[in-house]
Amino acid sequence: MTFLSQGWIRFGAPTASALVMLALGCGGEPSEATPSASIAGYRIVAREGGPLQAQVGDALALAVRVELSDGTEQPLPEGATIAWSAPMTVNALAPDADGAPLPAAFFLANAQRADHADDLSGVLFVVGVGKPSDAVTVNARLGGSASGTVSATVSILPMPTGDVARGQLLYGAQGFDCARCHGDEAQGAALSPAVLPGPPLDAAAGGLASDPDWNAALLAMAVRADMDNAGVVLRPPMPDYLGRGFTAQDAADVYAFLRTQGL
């Protein structure tokens, strides 16, 4: 037996008869033991709760839960692994690589940014044009201490409409402080001669908002994932805003503001 600092004595796991004796000692009545629930299947869920639904411009964090025979759920057992097999996983390319247009929805791996603190695993990026009837099928393969495959349908809603005035606030120091690296009017700037210049984001020629290959959803993806619209990594000191409250509405608002600059 082991004496614990709190004053308890541990004898090891109690037997079934010991549990009955404990119950009787506390005024309980003996009853038949309830059998343990068994695994009935698996289910893909939104990690933060709520429906499996995303707006264009969202980064939806997904998880897999164990469904039990008694109708309850629990996390996957320790040692379980998840391989997200659909939609495809995009691997961020090295700087100056030749990129390509991104799919409408994808998972992402960005080994190019060792400073990327957030876990991209299971985060579904949605950048395609959405209609109320749109949906994306996600598939996961379980391994390690769990086995099986599971799929689900994620409903896709359209990108929200941007608000220029709110976007200006978010762009500046009151929001995400984009102006610190990209200039007060999104014209491009640099923190110091030793730091890569923040490229122009305005609607003037050469600015991000003037490029028809960019849109608000791709801007949302870029600032969360440190990757541009062609799958090429964004180099430091560009921060990432995944998990920091940056929403599809925020991206729509900031992009609407950028479209007014440099004209």
Coordinates of C-alpha atoms in Angstrom, one line a residue:
M1 CA 0.0 0.0 0.0
T2 CA 1.1 3.6 -0.6
F3 CA 0.6 6.6 1.7
L4 CA -0.2 9.7 -0.2
S5 CA 0.5 13.2 0.9
Q6 CA -3.2 14.0 1.1
G7 CA -3.6 11.3 3.8
W8 CA -5.3 8.7 1.6
I9 CA -4.2 5.1 1.4
R10 CA -4.1 3.5 -2.0
F11 CA -4.5 -0.3 -2.1
G12 CA -4.8 -0.6 -5.9
A13 CA -8.0 -1.0 -8.0
P14 CA -11.0 -2.1 -5.8
T15 CA -12.6 -5.4 -6.6
A16 CA -16.3 -5.7 -7.5
S17 CA -17.1 -7.1 -4.0
A18 CA -15.2 -4.2 -2.5
L19 CA -17.3 -1.7 -4.4
V20 CA -20.5 -3.3 -3.2
M21 CA -19.2 -3.2 0.4
L22 CA -18.4 0.5 -0.1
A23 CA -21.9 1.2 -1.4
L24 CA -23.5 -0.6 1.6
G25 CA -21.3 1.2 4.0
C26 CA -22.6 4.5 2.6
G27 CA -26.2 3.4 2.9
G28 CA -26.5 2.1 -0.7
E29 CA -28.2 -1.1 -1.9
P30 CA -26.3 -3.7 -4.0
S31 CA -27.3 -3.9 -7.6
E32 CA -26.2 -5.6 -10.7
A33 CA -23.2 -4.0 -12.4
T34 CA -23.9 -2.0 -15.5
P35 CA -21.9 -3.3 -18.5
S36 CA -19.4 -0.9 -20.0
A37 CA -20.5 0.8 -23.2
S38 CA -18.8 -0.4 -26.4
I39 CA -17.6 1.5 -29.4
A40 CA -20.4 1.9 -31.9
G41 CA -18.5 4.1 -34.4
Y42 CA -16.8 7.4 -35.0
R43 CA -18.0 10.8 -36.0
I44 CA -16.4 13.9 -37.4
V45 CA -17.3 17.1 -35.5
A46 CA -16.4 20.8 -35.4
R47 CA -13.6 21.1 -32.8
E48 CA -15.2 24.1 -31.2
G49 CA -18.7 22.7 -31.3
G50 CA -21.7 23.7 -33.4
P51 CA -22.8 22.4 -36.8
L52 CA -20.5 21.1 -39.6
Q53 CA -20.8 24.3 -41.5
A54 CA -18.3 26.9 -42.8
Q55 CA -18.4 30.2 -44.7
V56 CA -16.1 30.8 -47.6
G57 CA -13.1 32.3 -45.9
D58 CA -13.3 30.1 -42.9
A59 CA -10.7 27.8 -41.4
L60 CA -12.8 25.1 -39.7
A61 CA -11.0 22.9 -37.2
L62 CA -12.3 19.4 -37.2
A63 CA -11.9 16.5 -34.8
V64 CA -13.0 12.8 -34.6
R65 CA -15.1 11.6 -31.7
V66 CA -15.8 8.0 -30.5
E67 CA -19.5 7.1 -30.5
L68 CA -20.5 4.7 -27.8
S69 CA -23.3 2.1 -27.7
D70 CA -25.1 4.0 -24.8
G71 CA -25.4 7.1 -27.0
T72 CA -22.6 9.1 -25.5
E73 CA -19.4 10.3 -27.1
Q74 CA -15.7 10.5 -25.9
P75 CA -12.4 11.7 -27.4
L76 CA -10.3 9.2 -29.4
P77 CA -8.0 7.1 -27.2
E78 CA -4.5 8.1 -26.4
G79 CA -2.2 7.1 -29.3
A80 CA -4.8 7.3 -32.0
T81 CA -3.8 9.1 -35.2
I82 CA -5.9 10.8 -37.9
A83 CA -5.0 11.1 -41.6
W84 CA -7.3 13.5 -43.4
S85 CA -7.6 12.0 -46.9
A86 CA -10.2 14.2 -48.5
P87 CA -10.3 16.9 -49.6
M88 CA -6.6 17.0 -50.6
T89 CA -3.8 18.3 -48.4
V90 CA -1.8 21.2 -49.9
N91 CA 1.9 21.4 -48.9
A92 CA 3.2 25.0 -48.8
L93 CA 6.0 25.5 -51.3
A94 CA 9.4 27.1 -50.7
P95 CA 9.9 30.8 -51.3
D96 CA 10.2 31.8 -54.9
A97 CA 8.8 28.4 -56.1
D98 CA 6.3 28.3 -59.0
G99 CA 2.9 28.0 -57.4
A100 CA -0.5 27.1 -58.8
P101 CA -4.2 28.0 -58.1
L102 CA -5.6 26.4 -54.9
P103 CA -8.6 24.1 -54.8
A104 CA -11.9 25.4 -53.4
A105 CA -11.3 23.5 -50.1
F106 CA -8.3 21.8 -48.7
F107 CA -6.3 20.8 -45.6
L108 CA -2.8 22.3 -45.3
A109 CA 0.7 21.5 -44.2
N110 CA 3.3 24.3 -43.9
A111 CA 6.6 22.7 -43.0
Q112 CA 8.3 25.8 -44.5
R113 CA 7.5 27.9 -41.4
A114 CA 9.1 26.3 -38.4
D115 CA 7.9 29.2 -36.3
H116 CA 4.3 28.3 -37.0
A117 CA 2.9 27.7 -33.5
D118 CA -0.6 26.5 -34.3
D119 CA -1.5 23.0 -35.4
L120 CA -2.8 22.9 -38.9
S121 CA -3.8 19.3 -38.7
G122 CA -7.6 18.8 -39.3
V123 CA -8.1 22.5 -40.2
L124 CA -10.3 22.8 -43.3
F125 CA -9.6 25.9 -45.4
V126 CA -12.5 27.0 -47.6
V127 CA -11.7 29.5 -50.4
G128 CA -14.1 28.6 -53.2
V129 CA -17.3 30.5 -54.0
G130 CA -20.1 29.1 -51.8
K131 CA -23.8 28.9 -52.3
P132 CA -26.3 27.6 -49.7
S133 CA -26.4 24.2 -51.4
D134 CA -22.7 23.8 -51.6
A135 CA -21.0 21.2 -49.5
V136 CA -17.6 19.5 -49.0
T137 CA -17.0 15.8 -48.1
V138 CA -14.3 15.2 -45.6
N139 CA -12.7 11.8 -45.0
A140 CA -10.4 10.6 -42.2
R141 CA -8.5 7.4 -41.7
L142 CA -7.8 6.3 -38.1
G143 CA -4.6 4.6 -37.0
G144 CA -2.6 3.8 -33.9
S145 CA -4.8 2.9 -31.0
A146 CA -8.0 3.3 -33.2
S147 CA -8.9 1.9 -36.6
G148 CA -11.4 2.6 -39.3
T149 CA -12.5 5.3 -41.7
V150 CA -15.1 8.1 -41.2
S151 CA -16.6 10.7 -43.5
A152 CA -18.9 13.7 -43.1
T153 CA -20.4 16.5 -45.1
V154 CA -19.5 20.1 -44.3
S155 CA -22.1 22.7 -45.6
I156 CA -20.5 25.8 -47.2
L157 CA -22.1 29.2 -47.0
P158 CA -21.1 32.3 -49.1
M159 CA -18.4 34.8 -48.1
P160 CA -19.9 37.6 -46.1
T161 CA -20.2 41.1 -47.5
G162 CA -17.3 43.4 -46.4
D163 CA -17.6 46.7 -44.5
V164 CA -15.0 49.3 -45.5
A165 CA -15.1 51.3 -42.2
R166 CA -14.8 48.3 -40.0
G167 CA -12.1 47.0 -42.3
Q168 CA -10.1 50.2 -41.8
L169 CA -10.2 49.7 -38.0
L170 CA -9.2 46.1 -38.3
Y171 CA -6.3 46.9 -40.6
G172 CA -4.9 49.6 -38.3
A173 CA -3.5 49.5 -34.8
Q174 CA -7.0 49.0 -33.3
G175 CA -7.3 45.6 -35.0
F176 CA -4.6 43.3 -36.4
D177 CA -2.0 46.1 -37.0
C178 CA -1.4 45.2 -40.7
A179 CA -0.3 48.8 -41.1
R180 CA 2.9 48.2 -39.1
C181 CA 4.4 46.2 -42.0
H182 CA 2.2 47.1 -45.0
G183 CA 1.8 50.9 -44.5
D184 CA -1.0 53.1 -43.2
E185 CA -2.6 53.1 -46.7
A186 CA -1.6 49.5 -47.6
Q187 CA 1.1 50.9 -49.9
G188 CA 3.8 48.6 -48.6
A189 CA 6.4 49.4 -45.9
A190 CA 9.3 47.8 -43.9
L191 CA 10.0 47.6 -40.2
S192 CA 13.7 48.3 -40.8
P193 CA 16.3 47.9 -43.6
A194 CA 17.1 44.4 -42.2
V195 CA 13.5 43.2 -42.5
L196 CA 11.8 42.1 -45.7
P197 CA 9.4 44.8 -46.8
G198 CA 5.7 44.2 -46.4
P199 CA 4.4 44.1 -50.0
P200 CA 1.7 46.5 -51.1
L201 CA -1.9 45.3 -50.4
D202 CA -3.7 48.2 -52.0
A203 CA -5.7 48.4 -55.2
A204 CA -2.9 50.3 -57.1
A205 CA -1.0 48.5 -59.8
G206 CA 1.1 45.8 -58.2
G207 CA -0.9 45.8 -55.0
L208 CA -2.7 42.6 -53.7
A209 CA -6.2 44.1 -54.0
S210 CA -5.6 45.0 -57.7
D211 CA -4.8 41.3 -58.6
P212 CA -7.8 39.4 -59.9
D213 CA -6.2 36.2 -58.6
W214 CA -6.7 37.4 -55.1
N215 CA -10.0 37.7 -53.1
A216 CA -11.1 38.1 -49.6
A217 CA -11.2 34.3 -48.9
L218 CA -7.7 33.9 -50.1
L219 CA -6.6 36.8 -47.9
A220 CA -8.2 35.1 -45.0
M221 CA -6.3 31.9 -45.8
A222 CA -3.0 33.7 -46.2
V223 CA -3.1 35.5 -42.9
R224 CA -4.0 32.3 -41.0
A225 CA -1.7 29.9 -42.8
D226 CA 1.4 31.9 -43.9
M227 CA 0.9 30.9 -47.5
D228 CA -0.1 32.9 -50.6
N229 CA -2.8 32.4 -53.2
A230 CA -0.5 30.1 -55.2
G231 CA 0.5 27.9 -52.3
V232 CA 3.9 29.6 -51.7
V233 CA 5.0 30.2 -48.1
L234 CA 5.0 33.7 -46.7
R235 CA 8.3 34.5 -45.1
P236 CA 8.8 35.9 -41.6
P237 CA 8.1 38.3 -40.0
M238 CA 4.6 37.7 -41.4
P239 CA 2.5 36.4 -38.4
D240 CA -0.3 33.9 -38.6
Y241 CA -3.8 34.5 -37.2
L242 CA -5.0 31.0 -37.0
G243 CA -6.8 30.5 -33.7
R244 CA -6.5 34.3 -32.9
G245 CA -10.1 35.2 -33.6
F246 CA -9.7 36.2 -37.3
T247 CA -13.0 35.4 -39.0
A248 CA -14.3 35.3 -42.6
Q249 CA -16.2 38.6 -41.8
D250 CA -12.9 40.2 -40.7
A251 CA -11.3 39.2 -43.9
A252 CA -14.2 40.5 -46.0
D253 CA -14.0 43.8 -44.2
V254 CA -10.2 44.2 -44.5
Y255 CA -10.3 43.3 -48.2
A256 CA -13.1 45.8 -48.8
F257 CA -10.9 48.5 -47.2
L258 CA -7.9 47.4 -49.3
R259 CA -10.0 47.8 -52.4
T260 CA -10.4 51.5 -51.6
Q261 CA -6.7 52.3 -51.2
G262 CA -4.2 53.5 -53.8
L263 CA -6.9 54.6 -56.3

